[in-house]
Amino acid sequence: MKYFTRLRVRRVYKWRGDPLAFNRKLKTYDYGSLAISVEGLPRTTVIVVGQHILIEGEDEDDPYVAKVTRLFGDDSGKQKKAVVQWFARVSEVPASKLKLLGREPHPQEIFYYQGRVCEDEVNAESILRPVKVKHLDGAAPFPDSDDKDTLFVKMSWDSKIFRVVPSAVVDPASEPAPAFSPPPRSKPSLPPSPPCSPPAATPTSRRVSRRTLSTPEPAEVRCSWGSMSTGKVRSLEAESHHSATKLSASKCLSATRRKASARTPGVRKKLQLCSPEKTSPEDAMDQLLDQELESEMMLVQRLSSSPPQALHLTPHRKGHTAPASPLSHRLTPLRKAQGGRDAEDAIPIKPSSVVLQQLSETDSPPPASRGDSTRATTPSRRKEAKAARESALAVLVEVDNENSPMLPAATTPRSSKRKSALLVSSRIRKQLHLLNNDQVLNSDGEDEDEDVFVPSKALQSSSEEDEEEEEEELDSDQEVGAKKSRVGSRTPRSKGKRGTSARTPRKTPNKKITPSTPQTPRYATPIIPSRSLPARCPANVLEEARARLHVSSVPESLPCREQEFQDIYSFVESKIVDGTGGCMYISGVPGTGKTATVHEVMRCLQHAAEVDEIPPFHFIEINGMKMTDPHQAYVQILQKLTSQKATADHAAALLEKRFSNPAPRKESTVLLVDELDLLWTRKQNVMYNLFDWPTRRHARLVVLTIANTMDLPERIMINRVASRLGLTRMSFQPYSFKQLQQIITSRLNKVKAFEEDALQLVSRKVAALSGDARRCLDICRRATEICEHSAPPTPSASGLVGMSHVMEALNEMFSSAYITAIKCASVQEQLFLRAVIAEFRRLGLEEATFQQVFVQHQALCRVEGLQPISVSEGLAVCQRLGACRLLLLEPSRLGVLQRVRLNVSQDDVLYALKAD
Amino acid sequence: MSKRKAKYAHLPIGESITQVQSMLRERLCNQRLPDKPEGTEAQHKHLLELLRRTAIHGESNSVLIVGPRGAGKTMLLKCVLRDLLEDKEAQKSLLQVHLNGLLQTDDRIALKEITRQLHLENVVGDKVFGSFAENLAFLLEALKKGDRSSSRPVLFILDEFDLFAHHKNQTLLYNLLDVSQSAQAPIAVVGITCRLDVLELLEKRVKSRFSHRQIHLLSSLTFTQYLQRVQSQLSLPQDFPDVKFAQDWNDSIKTLCEDKSAEEALRRHFNSSKDFRSLHILLMLCLSRVTVAKPVIKPADLLEASRLCFVDAKANMLHGLSILELCLIIAMKHLNDVYEGEPFNLQMVHNEFKKFLQRKSNSMYNFEQPVIMKAFEHLQQLELIRPVDGSAAKTQKEYQLMRLMLDHSQIMEALQKYPLCPTDVKQWAMSAFG
């Protein structure tokens, strides 16, 4: 996955002039212009606010187009950030949507991007150069053979429809550029008003969404892809999750780029983290489900019709599999489409400080000095803050002689604002070096060993933890935003780690170990020897059906548990994305699919984590039945978490420490506790701990518990434990006969082995008795056997499993053997049972001593004309009946004094004996 | 060959008898497997198919074989295994683990036994005999590693299955059955039990994981089949060295089975139980009475053997008692009659006995208190009487409450047969009131 291929130009980024404004809280400086010089060339390109620029994307030939709204950096100078308004190239618009245009798009045409999802904050170091953008009237023809570097804007694109765009929006000329003249080749000036005012938010519709809700959401739901999506209410977490995925996608890009020229992950348009707009977890899931199925085209189509967030997912996914795939490229720019853009010749251009007022309501143009700090409390504050931080970082970098820490900065935007920013950025730089190593041209000799990477990451996230605390000290207004952004920013970060192509190689093994096989080999694991000959495959329809009906053959998806699946999925996903913890209690009688559903959820989530839609997490499973003592739970958890072996007490202490202390790059942990009731101890400390850890701030632990009884918390848990378990409960109802039928049908999956009626009979019978799917499958399996071994199929039987076979299987499994056993008993045994009943009737009790019964027995023998038996023999008869549990007996040492009870009803006995 | 045969055809009678006895003993005592299942063909086929699918297709299964004692459960399983292992493929792949609820009394022992029988300890050295928890994790890991198509199938045979259900939490059963219901190493769990209510012993989550296949061995054997069985068990095979002797022997067995008195004795046995094991004991007793002088089984032998089988153990013990002890027993019987089975103590018995002595005015049975006490203790040791629960420790021996462990019929029977029983004692025993 390393890219040694491209030689890139190393660019040096420097702020020009003094900061225009300083945001004290965020510690960011706003700048009016940025100077880019190419190493080895004397020329310097100046980027000013309001100018149109090219930002590097995956495609070298088609960089993204944007307009600079604001330039800022952090106080350390490491981070340089730019806030941009994106434009979308034709190639970034899904082909299916291009049709909406109603004409052939001009190759140099770009669209003012109004989608909401794109993050509009980019790393300044991803800026390539200025570009010339011209606004054309809707009807005006494209000028012929203009120089290839000029781009044309006619329409705006919000990922759903095209609209005509007023020239004012695009042209930076009339913008309130304070100190800079508009770029020479730029279009008509952009009136500042539209972006600034709320109504004007249209162009910057991202902002709108960021601020509030969700016009787009319904659409998104509608176009949600999975068959299973029910369009639920999305949660904040989900949104951030989406943004995260997008971010990671862009990070992918940036990583590749970085190698090339230490450029920024500028492409990473951060989602509006503080926006309440959320994607429901189902969407993620759906996407996941559909992912393989859908062709790229389809994806694009859907995406384009869906709100931008969705858009991001796709590119991201694509990007993951093929980091530089054209599709992702196309999509990402889409996001950008709104950005301002300038003359592309860049170098000679005089940057204009026109600010595209993306931060529509509250933001004043960044260059306008110091406005930032006041603005910080506004909804858009977050973005600014970030931008500021990043720019600060950028400054740092500059100081550090241009080895751009951009990527890390991007991944830890928050850190930049902190005092520890320096530290972080240095670490970041290390990472960068790593990346640079891969890059032939760019390697500036600071190669770091790859090993550095991991620790640095760890450090990074630890500092991040600090930040979190720090942030909590902010005022309440900010805190709201801060929290949200924390969520968002954290997720992207972790994702970015995986998503980044450069990291992927290292990450992959890691990932593999953690989620999929939580138990790493602790010691030489025993293996059942493998067989010399492979197991035979099923040969005929019935065998095939039998194999499919085996409980162990896990279907691709569990039918009839969609709702439960959704609930659990969204619960766990939201916790993972949030980085918080929680408990859930799942109850239901055996065989209702509790464990299977949770496992399926985990499979989906792990898959989502693999494709970076959610942060990676550990999945650990313990089963109360699979341990010898409740305290072994600690040992097993620890072992699966860290491959450490410890005694129960020690393990408990270690886990306690692990879950209560902040730790570097801690991944969320999902813990499944099956058969919870067996973890009961007198003091209940195991349960207490299990439910207490998720409430710790640093635990990031999600606990799913499974047990059979619905009221387990009330019945066996003391108050403090039950309280910690919380009220997130779910109950799996026994399957109804329709569901059972569906389960069988879906398992059979078109293998025609059963008659319809037969299936219905089984399902109805089982549903009436227990609703246990295992039972149902077992009966069906048995029925196929009976069918197979029954007489050769008569013409009418057609070889399918019919009613008669099913009836036989049902009888075998459900009928009690007592009556048959009595019928098959020997004469004396039957007589003894009769004597027992006679004695019971005489006494009027349900219990008698052997001695009493024996008297009756002797009498009956005489009546029946049999030779009376001795006491020893009578006792032997009695013991035999007792061994079968037809009788319940006291210990046999009591001899004739032992008391006798019937284990069957008297009626059954009489019935069995009479029929004889 | 024919030469050999000719030579063997004239075996001396003593040698033939020896051969017959060793051959039949092996059949009756060593539980030699019959060549084909008798009366259990359907069950045999069912089980064989089931295990074959595990061995060859790698399908996991669980099954219970339920039937009264001596119904042939283990024999059925052994027959099936024998037939199964005739298949080379199955033989090569199938691993067997035999557990018995009476031996593996808890999961810890059972786990060690499983690892031992699977030879897993070779794989990981000293790890096997670590703690119980490690053992469990270890075994589960081993099973989890496997998959349906590549691992060797493991056959778990749990004899006295019901006893495993009494292990703590039923951990072993849960895990075995869970493996059998999940895509791990293919295993077949075969439980053998005589309890018809065994499923009620299982916890519901364990029960849900059990496939609910039960093979019931409830023989609806008729008496004619029983007789045939007797005949076939005693008959000599065709390849017996001395053909003529075999012929004679088989003829004698046939006449034995047709004899009225023998048939009656056998019917009595049949009425008492259809258990083959008790039949084998009976036939063994018959067989042991065959001598050179009497190289056949006569109906008389069968009757004698039957008598031995049905003899009452407690009544036999009474024959060995002293007169004093017998008198005490009789006194107790009278007390039981008077007080309707209420417990008694030594003092009461002694008084009862003294009443008898006064009436007879015969000092021949006049014993000291300590002697009577000693006799009483002896009876207690023989468990002919036992103290009432809970009243043991505190009270003096004389006043400790006791119960008689004998039925009246046993006492009367013993008195009839007691050698040289004094008539007055007999009369006392028969009299309605002491």
mmCIF file of C-alpha atoms in Angstrom, chain A residues 679-886:
data_model
loop_
_atom_site.group_PDB
_atom_site.id
_atom_site.type_symbol
_atom_site.label_atom_id
_atom_site.label_comp_id
_atom_site.label_asym_id
_atom_site.label_seq_id
_atom_site.Cartn_x
_atom_site.Cartn_y
_atom_site.Cartn_z
ATOM 1 C CA LEU A 679 -22.347 -14.703 37.318
ATOM 2 C CA TRP A 680 -24.377 -14.294 40.439
ATOM 3 C CA THR A 681 -22.377 -14.390 43.592
ATOM 4 C CA ARG A 682 -23.479 -13.678 47.077
ATOM 5 C CA LYS A 683 -21.959 -10.236 47.119
ATOM 6 C CA GLN A 684 -22.648 -9.793 43.436
ATOM 7 C CA ASN A 685 -19.363 -8.037 42.955
ATOM 8 C CA VAL A 686 -18.794 -9.567 39.548
ATOM 9 C CA MET A 687 -22.041 -8.208 38.239
ATOM 10 C CA TYR A 688 -21.467 -4.961 40.018
ATOM 11 C CA ASN A 689 -18.127 -4.458 38.345
ATOM 12 C CA LEU A 690 -19.387 -5.455 34.951
ATOM 13 C CA PHE A 691 -22.076 -2.851 35.133
ATOM 14 C CA ASP A 692 -20.036 -0.255 36.879
ATOM 15 C CA TRP A 693 -17.164 -0.107 34.430
ATOM 16 C CA PRO A 694 -19.205 1.212 31.548
ATOM 17 C CA THR A 695 -20.148 4.192 33.650
ATOM 18 C CA ARG A 696 -16.545 5.229 34.069
ATOM 19 C CA ARG A 697 -15.578 8.043 31.888
ATOM 20 C CA HIS A 698 -12.606 6.388 30.297
ATOM 21 C CA ALA A 699 -13.937 2.931 30.071
ATOM 22 C CA ARG A 700 -15.480 3.013 26.636
ATOM 23 C CA LEU A 701 -17.087 -0.227 27.496
ATOM 24 C CA VAL A 702 -20.372 -1.459 26.130
ATOM 25 C CA VAL A 703 -21.792 -4.396 27.990
ATOM 26 C CA LEU A 704 -24.460 -6.554 26.465
ATOM 27 C CA THR A 705 -25.897 -9.086 28.818
ATOM 28 C CA ILE A 706 -28.043 -12.022 27.958
ATOM 29 C CA ALA A 707 -30.124 -14.177 30.216
ATOM 30 C CA ASN A 708 -33.330 -16.093 30.036
ATOM 31 C CA THR A 709 -35.580 -14.397 32.513
ATOM 32 C CA MET A 710 -37.051 -11.036 31.903
ATOM 33 C CA ASP A 711 -37.064 -10.012 35.529
ATOM 34 C CA LEU A 712 -33.595 -11.179 36.351
ATOM 35 C CA PRO A 713 -32.438 -7.739 37.478
ATOM 36 C CA GLU A 714 -35.318 -7.492 39.883
ATOM 37 C CA ARG A 715 -35.092 -11.002 41.114
ATOM 38 C CA ILE A 716 -31.488 -11.647 41.816
ATOM 39 C CA MET A 717 -29.734 -8.334 41.735
ATOM 40 C CA ILE A 718 -29.351 -6.083 44.673
ATOM 41 C CA ASN A 719 -30.326 -2.515 44.098
ATOM 42 C CA ARG A 720 -26.973 -1.033 43.390
ATOM 43 C CA VAL A 721 -26.313 -3.626 40.736
ATOM 44 C CA ALA A 722 -29.704 -3.394 39.121
ATOM 45 C CA SER A 723 -29.426 0.350 39.058
ATOM 46 C CA ARG A 724 -26.157 0.212 37.187
ATOM 47 C CA LEU A 725 -27.538 -2.207 34.706
ATOM 48 C CA GLY A 726 -29.944 0.505 33.800
ATOM 49 C CA LEU A 727 -33.164 0.272 31.967
ATOM 50 C CA THR A 728 -31.975 -0.475 28.493
ATOM 51 C CA ARG A 729 -33.682 -3.775 28.194
ATOM 52 C CA MET A 730 -34.824 -5.871 25.380
ATOM 53 C CA SER A 731 -36.903 -8.943 25.417
ATOM 54 C CA PHE A 732 -36.911 -11.552 22.707
ATOM 55 C CA GLN A 733 -40.343 -13.001 22.349
ATOM 56 C CA PRO A 734 -40.699 -16.641 21.462
ATOM 57 C CA TYR A 735 -41.126 -17.084 17.774
ATOM 58 C CA SER A 736 -44.612 -17.243 16.410
ATOM 59 C CA PHE A 737 -45.457 -20.009 14.011
ATOM 60 C CA LYS A 738 -45.182 -17.698 11.061
ATOM 61 C CA GLN A 739 -41.727 -16.668 12.086
ATOM 62 C CA LEU A 740 -40.679 -20.233 12.599
ATOM 63 C CA GLN A 741 -41.947 -21.077 9.202
ATOM 64 C CA GLN A 742 -40.026 -18.202 7.759
ATOM 65 C CA ILE A 743 -36.914 -19.288 9.536
ATOM 66 C CA ILE A 744 -37.110 -22.754 8.115
ATOM 67 C CA THR A 745 -37.891 -21.493 4.673
ATOM 68 C CA SER A 746 -35.045 -19.062 4.697
ATOM 69 C CA ARG A 747 -32.675 -21.711 5.907
ATOM 70 C CA LEU A 748 -33.773 -24.145 3.303
ATOM 71 C CA ASN A 749 -33.216 -21.380 0.840
ATOM 72 C CA LYS A 750 -35.101 -22.851 -2.069
ATOM 73 C CA VAL A 751 -34.027 -26.388 -1.450
ATOM 74 C CA LYS A 752 -37.325 -28.071 -1.941
ATOM 75 C CA ALA A 753 -37.455 -30.788 0.657
ATOM 76 C CA PHE A 754 -40.610 -30.120 2.612
ATOM 77 C CA GLU A 755 -44.250 -29.995 1.798
ATOM 78 C CA GLU A 756 -45.829 -26.730 2.774
ATOM 79 C CA ASP A 757 -48.277 -28.342 5.149
ATOM 80 C CA ALA A 758 -45.545 -30.241 6.851
ATOM 81 C CA LEU A 759 -43.634 -27.062 7.532
ATOM 82 C CA GLN A 760 -46.674 -25.391 8.879
ATOM 83 C CA LEU A 761 -47.405 -28.291 11.155
ATOM 84 C CA VAL A 762 -43.939 -28.204 12.641
ATOM 85 C CA SER A 763 -43.967 -24.482 13.166
ATOM 86 C CA ARG A 764 -47.384 -24.451 14.715
ATOM 87 C CA LYS A 765 -46.568 -27.282 17.008
ATOM 88 C CA VAL A 766 -43.326 -25.748 18.191
ATOM 89 C CA ALA A 767 -44.781 -22.283 18.485
ATOM 90 C CA ALA A 768 -47.544 -23.660 20.650
ATOM 91 C CA LEU A 769 -45.111 -25.425 22.920
ATOM 92 C CA SER A 770 -42.049 -23.251 23.281
ATOM 93 C CA GLY A 771 -41.294 -21.078 20.296
ATOM 94 C CA ASP A 772 -37.805 -22.468 20.397
ATOM 95 C CA ALA A 773 -36.201 -22.263 16.986
ATOM 96 C CA ARG A 774 -33.679 -24.931 17.839
ATOM 97 C CA ARG A 775 -36.439 -27.365 18.569
ATOM 98 C CA CYS A 776 -38.112 -26.517 15.336
ATOM 99 C CA LEU A 777 -34.976 -27.120 13.333
ATOM 100 C CA ASP A 778 -34.259 -30.338 15.144
ATOM 101 C CA ILE A 779 -37.680 -31.672 14.380
ATOM 102 C CA CYS A 780 -37.320 -30.803 10.749
ATOM 103 C CA ARG A 781 -33.998 -32.497 10.637
ATOM 104 C CA ARG A 782 -35.405 -35.593 12.211
ATOM 105 C CA ALA A 783 -38.271 -35.538 9.771
ATOM 106 C CA THR A 784 -35.879 -35.582 6.843
ATOM 107 C CA GLU A 785 -34.192 -38.606 8.339
ATOM 108 C CA ILE A 786 -37.466 -40.391 8.775
ATOM 109 C CA CYS A 787 -38.370 -39.542 5.236
ATOM 110 C CA GLU A 788 -35.068 -40.791 3.952
ATOM 111 C CA HIS A 789 -35.316 -44.084 5.732
ATOM 112 C CA SER A 790 -38.960 -44.675 5.208
ATOM 113 C CA ALA A 791 -40.038 -47.036 2.505
ATOM 114 C CA PRO A 792 -39.065 -46.037 -1.022
ATOM 115 C CA PRO A 793 -41.228 -43.124 -2.012
ATOM 116 C CA THR A 794 -44.491 -44.052 -3.522
ATOM 117 C CA PRO A 795 -45.440 -42.028 -6.549
ATOM 118 C CA SER A 796 -47.685 -39.847 -4.457
ATOM 119 C CA ALA A 797 -45.058 -39.134 -1.827
ATOM 120 C CA SER A 798 -42.738 -37.421 -4.311
ATOM 121 C CA GLY A 799 -39.781 -37.854 -2.025
ATOM 122 C CA LEU A 800 -40.549 -34.746 -0.047
ATOM 123 C CA VAL A 801 -40.894 -34.647 3.663
ATOM 124 C CA GLY A 802 -44.591 -34.915 4.229
ATOM 125 C CA MET A 803 -47.064 -34.703 7.028
ATOM 126 C CA SER A 804 -46.612 -38.284 8.080
ATOM 127 C CA HIS A 805 -42.888 -37.911 8.532
ATOM 128 C CA VAL A 806 -43.283 -34.738 10.472
ATOM 129 C CA MET A 807 -45.931 -36.291 12.645
ATOM 130 C CA GLU A 808 -43.644 -39.149 13.397
ATOM 131 C CA ALA A 809 -40.802 -36.841 14.298
ATOM 132 C CA LEU A 810 -43.090 -34.797 16.500
ATOM 133 C CA ASN A 811 -44.315 -37.878 18.269
ATOM 134 C CA GLU A 812 -40.799 -39.032 18.838
ATOM 135 C CA MET A 813 -39.741 -35.789 20.345
ATOM 136 C CA PHE A 814 -42.747 -34.712 22.293
ATOM 137 C CA SER A 815 -44.445 -37.857 23.435
ATOM 138 C CA SER A 816 -43.679 -38.990 26.896
ATOM 139 C CA ALA A 817 -42.295 -42.469 27.222
ATOM 140 C CA TYR A 818 -44.005 -43.180 30.501
ATOM 141 C CA ILE A 819 -47.018 -44.903 29.101
ATOM 142 C CA THR A 820 -44.993 -47.048 26.750
ATOM 143 C CA ALA A 821 -42.658 -47.843 29.582
ATOM 144 C CA ILE A 822 -45.537 -49.031 31.739
ATOM 145 C CA LYS A 823 -46.900 -51.091 28.913
ATOM 146 C CA CYS A 824 -43.553 -52.694 28.400
ATOM 147 C CA ALA A 825 -42.930 -53.385 32.066
ATOM 148 C CA SER A 826 -42.949 -56.930 33.353
ATOM 149 C CA VAL A 827 -46.028 -58.445 34.923
ATOM 150 C CA GLN A 828 -44.826 -58.017 38.472
ATOM 151 C CA GLU A 829 -43.879 -54.435 37.842
ATOM 152 C CA GLN A 830 -47.292 -53.676 36.482
ATOM 153 C CA LEU A 831 -48.814 -55.435 39.434
ATOM 154 C CA PHE A 832 -46.732 -53.413 41.796
ATOM 155 C CA LEU A 833 -47.892 -50.185 40.208
ATOM 156 C CA ARG A 834 -51.427 -51.386 40.635
ATOM 157 C CA ALA A 835 -50.709 -52.205 44.246
ATOM 158 C CA VAL A 836 -49.328 -48.741 44.760
ATOM 159 C CA ILE A 837 -52.504 -47.195 43.440
ATOM 160 C CA ALA A 838 -54.640 -49.524 45.503
ATOM 161 C CA GLU A 839 -52.705 -48.614 48.610
ATOM 162 C CA PHE A 840 -52.937 -44.911 47.828
ATOM 163 C CA ARG A 841 -56.658 -45.233 47.517
ATOM 164 C CA ARG A 842 -56.884 -47.114 50.741
ATOM 165 C CA LEU A 843 -54.816 -44.568 52.605
ATOM 166 C CA GLY A 844 -56.194 -41.567 50.836
ATOM 167 C CA LEU A 845 -52.625 -40.330 50.545
ATOM 168 C CA GLU A 846 -50.213 -40.088 47.690
ATOM 169 C CA GLU A 847 -47.534 -41.852 49.622
ATOM 170 C CA ALA A 848 -47.104 -45.239 51.240
ATOM 171 C CA THR A 849 -44.314 -47.367 52.622
ATOM 172 C CA PHE A 850 -43.116 -50.333 50.689
ATOM 173 C CA GLN A 851 -44.402 -52.599 53.411
ATOM 174 C CA GLN A 852 -47.926 -51.351 52.950
ATOM 175 C CA VAL A 853 -47.760 -51.602 49.212
ATOM 176 C CA PHE A 854 -46.300 -55.045 49.442
ATOM 177 C CA VAL A 855 -49.305 -56.312 51.354
ATOM 178 C CA GLN A 856 -51.486 -55.069 48.527
ATOM 179 C CA HIS A 857 -49.150 -56.623 46.060
ATOM 180 C CA GLN A 858 -49.391 -60.034 47.659
ATOM 181 C CA ALA A 859 -53.139 -59.807 47.596
ATOM 182 C CA LEU A 860 -53.129 -58.841 43.947
ATOM 183 C CA CYS A 861 -50.840 -61.728 43.145
ATOM 184 C CA ARG A 862 -53.316 -64.092 44.665
ATOM 185 C CA VAL A 863 -56.130 -62.475 42.721
ATOM 186 C CA GLU A 864 -54.199 -62.782 39.505
ATOM 187 C CA GLY A 865 -53.306 -66.371 40.261
ATOM 188 C CA LEU A 866 -49.621 -65.704 40.396
ATOM 189 C CA GLN A 867 -47.217 -67.111 42.865
ATOM 190 C CA PRO A 868 -46.640 -64.522 45.577
ATOM 191 C CA ILE A 869 -43.192 -63.061 45.481
ATOM 192 C CA SER A 870 -40.772 -62.704 48.296
ATOM 193 C CA VAL A 871 -39.946 -59.390 49.908
ATOM 194 C CA SER A 872 -36.543 -59.311 48.278
ATOM 195 C CA GLU A 873 -38.073 -59.802 44.905
ATOM 196 C CA GLY A 874 -40.677 -57.192 45.621
ATOM 197 C CA LEU A 875 -37.976 -54.765 46.596
ATOM 198 C CA ALA A 876 -36.136 -55.499 43.386
ATOM 199 C CA VAL A 877 -39.260 -54.809 41.388
ATOM 200 C CA CYS A 878 -39.743 -51.605 43.287
ATOM 201 C CA GLN A 879 -36.166 -50.533 42.686
ATOM 202 C CA ARG A 880 -36.448 -51.136 38.978
ATOM 203 C CA LEU A 881 -39.506 -48.974 38.782
ATOM 204 C CA GLY A 882 -37.703 -46.395 40.837
ATOM 205 C CA ALA A 883 -34.702 -46.403 38.508
ATOM 206 C CA CYS A 884 -36.953 -45.573 35.586
ATOM 207 C CA ARG A 885 -38.544 -42.904 37.719
ATOM 208 C CA LEU A 886 -41.957 -44.344 37.346
#
